[in-house]
Amino acid sequence: MPKKYETPLLDELEKGPFPSFVTEIKKAAARSDMAADELGQLEKSYRDKRGYWKHGGIVGVRGYGSGIIGRYSSLREQFPNVANFHTVRINSTSAFFYTSQFLKEMCDIWDQYGSGLTNLHGSTGDLVLLGTNTENLEPIFAEFSSRGWDLGGSGSAMRTLSCCVGPARCEWSNINTLDINYNLTQEFQDEMHRPAFPYKFKIKTAGCAVDCIASIARADLSIIGTWKGKIAVDQSEVANYAKKGMNITEEIVNMCPTKCMSYDGSKLTINDADCNRCMHCIAKMTKALKPTGEKGATILMGSKAPFVIGATLSWVIVPFMKLEEPYDELKDLIRKMWEFWDEHGKNRERIGELVIRKGMREFLEFIGVEPVPQQVKEPRRDPFFFWTEADLQK
Amino acid sequence: MEKAEVAQKIYELVEKSIGKKKLKSSDIQKQISADCGISRDEVKEALKDLVDEGKLIYTYFGGSFVEIPPKE
Amino acid sequence: MSAPQRRTDIGPPHYKDFLPPVIQKNYGDWKYHEVLNAGVMVHVANSGDKIWSVRVASPRLLSTDTIRDMADMAEKYCGGYIRFTTRNNVEFLVSDEKNLTPLQNELKAKKYMMGGIGSRISNIVHTQGWVHCHSACTDASGLVKVLMDEFADYFTTKETPNKVRLAVACCVNMCGAVHCSDIAVVAIHRKVPVVVDHDKVKNMCEVPSTIAACPTGAISPDPAKKSVKVNADKCMYCGNCFTVCPPMEIHDPENDGVAIVVGGKVGNLRSNPKFSKLAVPFIKNNPPRWPEVVTVVKKILDAYLADAKKHERVGEWIERIGWEKFFKVTGLPFTFQHIDDFTIARETFRTAATFKW
């Protein structure tokens, strides 16, 4: 029987309607010594208002430098069963679709070799197995990989990719997000498992500008589906929305950022040439409006959390790229980006930080992309700019 | 150059840098390919073998590095 | 029992093996969807086929017991098919309409919380916190729990003018899109890191990476001690140095706490994606239920609910009324901490004579 800790503070978090993580830890703690000590240490954190974990290290599975994150309690005397409490990242499926059969097998393996605690999912999108000791790592990897599952990314590597639900269950997707996600993951297995980059590299794919996967805010490479063509209008469905109480002038026309729409009380007209494809009208009137024409994606780069230069949102490098299997143009672009980063990046410098440090020109010339106004919000406003000898000859 | 020979060079480079500078995989690839006049892919292959055999391991602390595993 | 044969570099299994037959059949051919209620939506394909998604809340940290229970229900009602959302909700994928009510009944009986679809407060994206992270200066799971308890009605029934995306980050490393959320809680330090044992720095840390980790150039070498020193006037307590050099102890239970940031979004609808901006610079950590944080978030949410137009996100509402008005209607005090003095500060100064009283 695992040790039972008194947890008066954490017990307060079992009250209220929202499902409780404390209840989850307690369920696992009824069976697992590791989960029991996790619970005990967490109660102490709540009492002392501080964490007690140490990070980093050398644990992993043979041949890989990625997928396992060493975690150690700084209170190993008091909580010996979490002295080693490592994270295992399993590469999730595209758009997080699972079968009950897999989930049950996963639970059986994890109950045998780990704490019984998981994160579905970690922030990057891994299926996270939360806490096991060093000698269980190889058996866990053998159990998963023999069933067709592999580890995800960690450290200075390509991280586990993620994508929105896309064409699997959404009418707005302009690209095959699940397939791009899967295909790139398979293409770059070495880059995921054997860290050789200056720092982490994240790729996220969204089917449209609604960006349900938040690719523009948290990916070194953000792929966002879009189209070149008209928005087809089904006027009878427009009438239905009006009939059901939608104030089309107020909610649709007046909220259009480009003012490219008008509504005369019966007919909705769109000046497609002025549309910037923000998705507001389509998202609100999904039965009435449909993008048509050529489908593809806008490729952006560089978003990340604040360290070191302040948070960034991704910026456009290629305004439109057709994305069809085998995605060679995209793969070539990614390899070029990595080459630039490999050549110039410092340890722990994200690729976006590098491009800001070196300048967009050097980067764009390296990857072979021409300057176009779609890459900037506005042209520079300072008079300090470079001329190369070649520029002078033009 | 034989793969085993490249592996030996890699191991020596990692050994030599102990206590001075932790090497990233890319540092090793650049250095050895320049020293031996071989492609980076060849260095990568030899490095992969060394890690598969457990002679070298990846470590991570403020970035990912390649090091000699600690003696038990 | 010996372990099975391991394989490397195989990647995840093909996604098609996990898609319900109705999705495989209508892949990329969906016509529209309708939100039937906070917890159920239906997607209709051009073929006329339908799939219903029943969404329930999850604390993200799940025991194998709960996952097995969900898997059982997926087997019973969904042919075994289930998925998770970006915001850690669980979606039961129902292909047969007659299973819809029994599934909801069982979920209700087992006290699962259905909801989060449409213009509502969905699940809170969050980080690891004291549960498992070395650099946490608050507990993310605890804050999520108390905030979602408070706003449960906005998950299960009540509507908001547009989606309200909440996030909690347990340090400024911000795993997750905290920096672009409608309302987010981010934990911060307020004291300069202290090196107690310089020998540890010598043994554990690379001096150049430690110096490079500092966004404000506050760290310099200390050759005499073969260590580093911190210029207290420059330090902004981000804690990045601690991550690369753990002897630079920055945790301080009395001075650590959380800031509240507001007005960010990631979608491009109507207006461009935006960063969240500072609303409240500091609230003390008060576990287990952080009542002061709940009060402030509620105050901001209430002001938004009272004043925003339909479809306006929090950031769009604030931009329409102006930040000066935001501080007025919420009653939140404006302090020196609100005026940026990091590298991008001048972009935020008001360079016009137009503002509201």
PDB file of C-alpha atoms in Angstrom, chain A residues 91-183:
ATOM      1  CA  ASN A  91       4.482  11.747 -30.092  1.00  0.00           C
ATOM      2  CA  SER A  92       0.720  12.281 -30.255  1.00  0.00           C
ATOM      3  CA  THR A  93      -1.451  11.555 -33.277  1.00  0.00           C
ATOM      4  CA  SER A  94      -2.339  14.293 -35.783  1.00  0.00           C
ATOM      5  CA  ALA A  95      -5.125  16.452 -34.261  1.00  0.00           C
ATOM      6  CA  PHE A  96      -5.213  14.225 -31.145  1.00  0.00           C
ATOM      7  CA  PHE A  97      -7.526  11.514 -32.485  1.00  0.00           C
ATOM      8  CA  TYR A  98      -7.309   8.251 -30.530  1.00  0.00           C
ATOM      9  CA  THR A  99      -8.994   4.901 -30.206  1.00  0.00           C
ATOM     10  CA  SER A 100     -10.101   3.478 -26.881  1.00  0.00           C
ATOM     11  CA  GLN A 101      -7.952   0.434 -27.593  1.00  0.00           C
ATOM     12  CA  PHE A 102      -4.768   2.482 -27.760  1.00  0.00           C
ATOM     13  CA  LEU A 103      -5.669   4.549 -24.683  1.00  0.00           C
ATOM     14  CA  LYS A 104      -6.226   1.385 -22.662  1.00  0.00           C
ATOM     15  CA  GLU A 105      -2.943  -0.164 -23.790  1.00  0.00           C
ATOM     16  CA  MET A 106      -1.204   3.081 -22.923  1.00  0.00           C
ATOM     17  CA  CYS A 107      -2.762   3.002 -19.439  1.00  0.00           C
ATOM     18  CA  ASP A 108      -1.670  -0.608 -18.884  1.00  0.00           C
ATOM     19  CA  ILE A 109       1.932   0.172 -19.819  1.00  0.00           C
ATOM     20  CA  TRP A 110       1.983   3.287 -17.733  1.00  0.00           C
ATOM     21  CA  ASP A 111       0.492   1.628 -14.660  1.00  0.00           C
ATOM     22  CA  GLN A 112       3.132  -1.073 -14.899  1.00  0.00           C
ATOM     23  CA  TYR A 113       6.113   1.224 -15.396  1.00  0.00           C
ATOM     24  CA  GLY A 114       5.142   4.692 -14.179  1.00  0.00           C
ATOM     25  CA  SER A 115       3.145   6.864 -11.826  1.00  0.00           C
ATOM     26  CA  GLY A 116      -0.207   6.438 -13.589  1.00  0.00           C
ATOM     27  CA  LEU A 117      -0.337  10.201 -14.114  1.00  0.00           C
ATOM     28  CA  THR A 118      -0.473  11.817 -17.548  1.00  0.00           C
ATOM     29  CA  ASN A 119      -1.000  15.089 -19.319  1.00  0.00           C
ATOM     30  CA  LEU A 120      -3.369  14.945 -22.251  1.00  0.00           C
ATOM     31  CA  HIS A 121      -1.618  16.858 -23.607  1.00  0.00           C
ATOM     32  CA  GLY A 122       1.503  18.852 -22.828  1.00  0.00           C
ATOM     33  CA  SER A 123       1.642  22.441 -24.087  1.00  0.00           C
ATOM     34  CA  THR A 124       3.503  21.487 -27.265  1.00  0.00           C
ATOM     35  CA  GLY A 125       1.101  18.625 -27.934  1.00  0.00           C
ATOM     36  CA  ASP A 126       2.888  15.528 -26.654  1.00  0.00           C
ATOM     37  CA  LEU A 127       1.098  12.751 -24.898  1.00  0.00           C
ATOM     38  CA  VAL A 128       2.934  13.272 -21.620  1.00  0.00           C
ATOM     39  CA  LEU A 129       3.585  10.452 -19.179  1.00  0.00           C
ATOM     40  CA  LEU A 130       4.271  12.234 -15.943  1.00  0.00           C
ATOM     41  CA  GLY A 131       6.847  10.633 -13.714  1.00  0.00           C
ATOM     42  CA  THR A 132       8.857   7.438 -13.734  1.00  0.00           C
ATOM     43  CA  ASN A 133      12.300   6.333 -12.613  1.00  0.00           C
ATOM     44  CA  THR A 134      15.381   5.791 -14.740  1.00  0.00           C
ATOM     45  CA  GLU A 135      15.329   1.976 -15.060  1.00  0.00           C
ATOM     46  CA  ASN A 136      11.785   2.009 -16.455  1.00  0.00           C
ATOM     47  CA  LEU A 137      12.669   4.195 -19.426  1.00  0.00           C
ATOM     48  CA  GLU A 138      13.934   1.451 -21.765  1.00  0.00           C
ATOM     49  CA  PRO A 139      11.027  -0.941 -21.070  1.00  0.00           C
ATOM     50  CA  ILE A 140       8.531   1.894 -21.622  1.00  0.00           C
ATOM     51  CA  PHE A 141      10.165   2.781 -24.927  1.00  0.00           C
ATOM     52  CA  ALA A 142      10.182  -0.881 -26.014  1.00  0.00           C
ATOM     53  CA  GLU A 143       6.506  -1.304 -25.106  1.00  0.00           C
ATOM     54  CA  PHE A 144       5.430   1.785 -27.030  1.00  0.00           C
ATOM     55  CA  SER A 145       7.712   1.476 -30.059  1.00  0.00           C
ATOM     56  CA  SER A 146       6.869  -2.199 -30.558  1.00  0.00           C
ATOM     57  CA  ARG A 147       3.238  -1.097 -30.803  1.00  0.00           C
ATOM     58  CA  GLY A 148       4.028   1.571 -33.373  1.00  0.00           C
ATOM     59  CA  TRP A 149       4.482   4.634 -31.148  1.00  0.00           C
ATOM     60  CA  ASP A 150       7.574   6.768 -30.872  1.00  0.00           C
ATOM     61  CA  LEU A 151       8.906   9.407 -28.502  1.00  0.00           C
ATOM     62  CA  GLY A 152       8.366  13.111 -29.113  1.00  0.00           C
ATOM     63  CA  GLY A 153      10.888  15.931 -29.127  1.00  0.00           C
ATOM     64  CA  SER A 154      12.726  17.736 -26.348  1.00  0.00           C
ATOM     65  CA  GLY A 155      15.886  19.801 -26.016  1.00  0.00           C
ATOM     66  CA  SER A 156      17.532  21.425 -29.045  1.00  0.00           C
ATOM     67  CA  ALA A 157      15.487  19.401 -31.515  1.00  0.00           C
ATOM     68  CA  MET A 158      12.453  19.533 -33.711  1.00  0.00           C
ATOM     69  CA  ARG A 159       9.617  19.280 -31.231  1.00  0.00           C
ATOM     70  CA  THR A 160       6.469  17.220 -31.601  1.00  0.00           C
ATOM     71  CA  LEU A 161       4.365  18.836 -34.315  1.00  0.00           C
ATOM     72  CA  SER A 162       0.747  19.745 -33.828  1.00  0.00           C
ATOM     73  CA  CYS A 163      -2.148  20.791 -36.013  1.00  0.00           C
ATOM     74  CA  CYS A 164      -5.808  21.761 -35.805  1.00  0.00           C
ATOM     75  CA  VAL A 165      -8.645  19.306 -36.476  1.00  0.00           C
ATOM     76  CA  GLY A 166      -8.589  20.469 -40.096  1.00  0.00           C
ATOM     77  CA  PRO A 167     -10.287  18.491 -42.876  1.00  0.00           C
ATOM     78  CA  ALA A 168     -11.077  15.673 -40.438  1.00  0.00           C
ATOM     79  CA  ARG A 169     -13.956  17.650 -38.968  1.00  0.00           C
ATOM     80  CA  CYS A 170     -14.021  21.262 -40.084  1.00  0.00           C
ATOM     81  CA  GLU A 171     -15.498  22.915 -43.155  1.00  0.00           C
ATOM     82  CA  TRP A 172     -12.999  25.792 -43.148  1.00  0.00           C
ATOM     83  CA  SER A 173      -9.700  24.009 -43.650  1.00  0.00           C
ATOM     84  CA  ASN A 174      -7.818  25.030 -46.789  1.00  0.00           C
ATOM     85  CA  ILE A 175      -5.073  22.446 -46.389  1.00  0.00           C
ATOM     86  CA  ASN A 176      -4.683  18.874 -45.167  1.00  0.00           C
ATOM     87  CA  THR A 177      -3.368  19.817 -41.727  1.00  0.00           C
ATOM     88  CA  LEU A 178      -3.284  16.255 -40.382  1.00  0.00           C
ATOM     89  CA  ASP A 179      -1.326  14.974 -43.336  1.00  0.00           C
ATOM     90  CA  ILE A 180       1.166  17.849 -43.342  1.00  0.00           C
ATOM     91  CA  ASN A 181       1.672  17.236 -39.625  1.00  0.00           C
ATOM     92  CA  TYR A 182       2.205  13.498 -40.129  1.00  0.00           C
ATOM     93  CA  ASN A 183       4.292  13.776 -43.262  1.00  0.00           C
TER      94      ASN A 183
END
